[in-house]
């Protein structure tokens, strides 16, 4: 029996990698990917669109009615949507400033949007919900909360807690800063509640999106990834031994406190 999985945010930079990894394991997964519009996905997915198009469905996480059909019949849900800040045109001598588009504030997308998906997952009997959040969310004063006055990490944390309290089986993966680099070149480390920030500098707490995608896909079938929330970063290239088997990471983190 194959696992029916929906990846939301499938036209995003990590969502696309997750969907491609799922599609490459045809014996295990029957995936589909939710995008806001086929037209926009065609632009952002570029050369990847043609391969993914047969499994794409449209929906908007802020409109629960649009999620019912895409989520019907799935056994696992991967939440990879996020509000995305835009930069105001630069002004000489001023630091860069950011805003969120109308309808795209973190409260609407990262909190209400996640809640919509979790509520529907519960109603439809989805067995496992995997949420990708972000490191930094344990600290309300994190500078990312000030970007575009969006409190993005605060709302991501709120969604995490809602999922934990939902009674659904969950896995929460909170990566450090995301890099567009290949997978498998770094030693990966897991931690909890941002403790890795006190061991490594903030700038060193980063990880390739492709490694996050490997972890997400592995967590879908790993028993010991269930009901856990953990942070993950990659050590600088050349430090340590690159992590070949990401499933071994799950055993090194305990259940959520
Ligand atoms: P991304 O490329 O920014 O993709 C986000 C996706 O969310 C986009 O495809 C977007 O769709 C979708 N989305 C936004 N609003 C939506 C809505 N209302 N309905 C449906 N889809 C919606 O993602 P990423 O940079 O790979 O990040 C993946 C996750 O890791 C995010 O949760 C992010 O916050 C988190 N993270 C990021 C960093 C970092 O350094 N950037 C660090 C740690 C964690 P459209 O394509 O239609 O716009």
XYZ file of C-alpha atoms and ligand atoms in Angstrom:
305
model
C 0.000 0.000 0.000
C 1.344 3.400 -0.958
C 1.100 6.406 1.358
C -1.126 9.196 -0.004
C 0.589 12.474 0.861
C -0.372 16.098 0.214
C 2.405 18.708 0.284
C 1.102 22.273 0.665
C 3.387 25.053 -0.559
C 4.480 22.706 -3.352
C 5.606 25.569 -5.594
C 7.844 26.858 -2.786
C 11.559 26.206 -2.745
C 11.471 23.412 -0.144
C 7.964 22.176 -1.014
C 9.050 21.488 -4.580
C 12.018 19.403 -3.395
C 9.796 17.390 -1.046
C 7.316 16.684 -3.832
C 10.103 15.626 -6.221
C 11.618 13.296 -3.597
C 8.212 11.722 -2.962
C 7.643 11.235 -6.679
C 11.012 9.546 -7.049
C 9.933 6.825 -4.567
C 6.934 5.543 -6.493
C 6.764 2.279 -4.545
C 6.213 4.077 -1.243
C 4.363 7.319 -1.955
C 1.372 8.555 -3.936
C 1.919 12.323 -3.620
C 0.077 15.441 -4.669
C 1.134 19.043 -4.265
C -1.054 22.033 -3.431
C -0.274 25.338 -5.168
C -2.180 28.603 -5.026
C -2.512 28.827 -8.807
C -1.267 26.680 -11.667
C -0.319 29.827 -13.552
C 1.885 31.165 -10.738
C 3.329 27.691 -10.094
C 4.331 27.444 -13.746
C 6.377 30.616 -13.308
C 8.012 29.718 -10.011
C 8.644 26.044 -10.779
C 10.125 26.853 -14.213
C 11.661 23.668 -15.713
C 10.288 21.533 -12.861
C 6.666 22.355 -13.709
C 6.174 19.812 -16.493
C 7.223 16.875 -14.294
C 5.131 17.989 -11.309
C 2.060 19.234 -13.175
C 0.213 15.851 -13.188
C 0.150 15.791 -9.363
C -0.595 19.473 -8.702
C -3.903 20.660 -7.262
C -5.036 24.222 -6.551
C -5.989 25.600 -3.148
C -5.445 28.470 -0.737
C -4.768 27.611 2.900
C -6.571 30.779 4.031
C -9.785 29.500 2.353
C -10.753 26.173 3.968
C -13.390 25.428 1.294
C -10.587 25.144 -1.291
C -8.748 22.518 0.795
C -11.487 19.910 1.092
C -11.019 18.295 -2.302
C -7.158 18.369 -2.228
C -7.095 16.837 1.268
C -9.755 14.191 0.750
C -8.250 10.694 0.753
C -4.799 11.663 2.008
C -3.105 9.840 4.891
C -0.297 12.324 5.536
C -0.114 16.097 5.208
C 3.126 18.095 4.859
C 2.627 21.793 5.658
C 5.227 23.866 3.847
C 3.371 27.142 3.311
C 4.665 30.396 4.661
C 4.020 34.102 4.463
C 6.829 35.639 2.409
C 8.029 39.204 3.122
C 8.620 41.561 0.185
C 11.202 44.338 0.223
C 10.222 47.996 -0.207
C 12.210 49.819 -2.901
C 15.552 50.741 -1.296
C 16.027 54.293 -0.001
C 19.571 55.738 0.132
C 21.029 55.642 3.623
C 18.110 53.655 5.057
C 18.227 50.006 6.125
C 16.076 47.674 3.965
C 12.427 47.505 5.002
C 9.854 44.822 4.338
C 6.096 44.349 4.071
C 3.635 41.503 3.535
C 1.101 41.616 0.723
C -2.593 42.040 1.475
C -3.983 38.707 2.687
C -0.444 37.398 3.135
C 0.382 38.431 6.707
C 1.933 35.688 8.890
C -1.121 35.740 11.148
C -3.282 34.864 8.142
C -0.975 32.340 6.435
C 1.244 30.807 9.158
C -1.380 30.732 11.891
C -4.921 30.758 10.435
C -3.734 28.900 7.305
C -2.034 26.205 9.381
C -5.039 25.970 11.710
C -7.330 25.490 8.696
C -5.181 22.602 7.480
C -4.908 20.986 10.929
C -8.665 21.276 11.609
C -9.491 19.722 8.259
C -6.864 17.001 8.707
C -8.593 16.072 11.950
C -12.047 16.108 10.379
C -10.922 13.969 7.437
C -9.007 11.436 9.582
C -5.509 12.217 8.279
C -3.049 9.967 10.154
C 0.077 12.150 10.299
C 0.677 15.900 9.946
C 4.208 17.127 9.362
C 4.801 20.858 9.825
C 7.948 22.711 8.756
C 8.379 25.774 10.974
C 11.503 27.708 11.815
C 14.217 27.946 14.424
C 14.034 31.108 16.519
C 10.380 30.629 17.349
C 11.013 29.963 21.059
C 12.071 33.607 21.486
C 9.361 36.240 21.124
C 12.063 38.915 20.773
C 13.711 37.247 17.801
C 14.525 39.949 15.197
C 12.595 38.025 12.520
C 9.395 38.910 14.385
C 9.995 42.584 13.505
C 10.252 41.945 9.746
C 7.281 43.702 8.119
C 5.681 43.975 11.581
C 4.574 40.403 10.920
C 5.590 38.482 14.074
C 6.169 35.559 11.751
C 7.934 33.322 14.269
C 5.316 33.994 16.926
C 2.580 32.789 14.560
C 4.606 29.790 13.420
C 5.033 28.787 17.085
C 1.322 29.233 17.683
C 0.627 26.821 14.817
C 3.135 24.320 16.250
C 1.411 24.374 19.632
C -2.005 24.010 18.006
C -0.808 20.930 16.133
C 0.737 19.419 19.272
C -2.529 20.007 21.167
C -4.707 18.690 18.328
C -4.353 15.022 19.245
C -3.154 14.259 15.701
C 0.086 12.365 15.172
C 2.611 15.031 14.233
C 6.210 15.782 13.369
C 7.487 19.358 13.587
C 10.761 20.173 11.843
C 12.250 23.591 12.645
C 15.214 24.266 10.380
C 17.838 26.988 10.738
C 18.391 29.439 7.873
C 17.670 27.748 4.551
C 20.311 27.500 1.820
C 19.908 26.531 -1.832
C 22.556 23.821 -1.866
C 22.612 20.088 -2.597
C 21.765 17.537 0.064
C 24.193 15.201 1.756
C 27.238 17.456 2.023
C 26.951 18.421 5.696
C 26.733 16.730 9.044
C 23.215 17.415 10.331
C 22.484 18.118 13.979
C 19.166 18.102 15.774
C 18.250 20.072 18.878
C 15.248 21.499 20.663
C 13.855 24.899 21.543
C 16.688 26.795 19.827
C 19.392 25.362 22.089
C 21.647 25.033 19.009
C 21.832 28.858 18.886
C 23.815 28.758 22.120
C 26.297 26.220 20.707
C 26.802 27.639 17.194
C 26.572 31.236 15.999
C 23.265 32.174 14.470
C 24.874 32.442 11.021
C 26.230 28.902 11.391
C 22.753 27.570 12.146
C 21.754 26.964 8.557
C 20.826 23.971 6.430
C 20.280 23.221 2.729
C 16.631 23.062 1.685
C 17.467 19.737 0.009
C 18.490 18.265 3.390
C 15.250 19.524 4.969
C 13.378 17.776 2.141
C 15.195 14.491 2.872
C 14.287 14.762 6.548
C 10.627 15.482 5.789
C 10.303 12.512 3.438
C 12.089 10.189 5.846
C 9.896 11.343 8.760
C 6.779 10.277 6.866
C 7.633 6.602 7.319
C 9.816 6.639 10.469
C 8.006 5.531 13.612
C 10.463 7.384 15.848
C 9.791 10.725 14.090
C 6.232 10.678 15.427
C 5.053 13.155 18.023
C 8.351 14.989 18.034
C 9.302 18.631 17.458
C 12.945 19.336 16.760
C 15.358 21.854 15.264
C 17.842 20.891 12.589
C 20.979 22.549 11.231
C 23.910 21.485 9.065
C 27.491 21.945 10.264
C 29.779 23.963 7.984
C 31.023 21.890 5.043
C 34.180 20.018 6.009
C 33.273 19.857 9.720
C 32.225 16.372 10.828
C 30.963 13.576 8.604
C 28.109 14.322 6.166
C 24.906 12.663 7.336
C 24.003 9.831 4.984
C 21.059 8.328 6.869
C 18.740 11.105 8.055
C 16.345 8.616 9.669
C 19.000 8.019 12.373
C 18.495 11.634 13.526
C 14.991 10.977 14.871
C 16.207 8.621 17.582
C 18.508 11.353 18.924
C 15.634 13.658 19.859
C 13.164 12.856 22.596
C 9.413 13.434 22.688
C 8.168 17.009 22.797
C 8.184 18.446 26.325
P 8.942 29.423 0.127
O 9.794 29.209 -1.078
O 8.889 30.814 0.695
O 7.485 28.882 -0.174
C 6.369 29.225 0.577
C 5.156 28.740 -0.191
O 3.976 29.041 0.570
C 4.994 29.397 -1.561
O 5.014 28.415 -2.557
C 3.644 30.065 -1.477
O 2.842 29.934 -2.628
C 2.962 29.261 -0.372
N 1.838 30.017 0.182
C 1.861 31.244 0.753
N 0.620 31.618 1.084
C -0.208 30.603 0.709
C -1.604 30.394 0.775
N -2.422 31.312 1.289
N -2.111 29.220 0.299
C -1.301 28.282 -0.233
N 0.042 28.425 -0.346
C 0.572 29.579 0.127
O 9.417 28.406 1.276
P 10.890 28.080 1.747
O 11.754 29.313 1.733
O 11.359 26.866 1.024
O 10.643 27.748 3.299
C 10.002 26.569 3.713
C 9.561 26.712 5.167
O 10.731 26.880 5.993
C 8.706 27.940 5.428
O 7.759 27.646 6.438
C 9.705 28.960 5.942
O 9.117 29.971 6.725
C 10.584 28.059 6.774
N 11.940 28.587 7.058
C 12.570 29.445 6.218
C 13.847 29.885 6.519
C 14.626 30.768 5.574
O 15.836 30.960 5.777
N 13.996 31.292 4.540
C 14.482 29.463 7.686
C 13.803 28.563 8.530
C 12.538 28.123 8.204
P 3.025 30.817 -3.929
O 4.091 30.058 -4.680
O 1.700 30.811 -4.550
O 3.484 32.183 -3.468
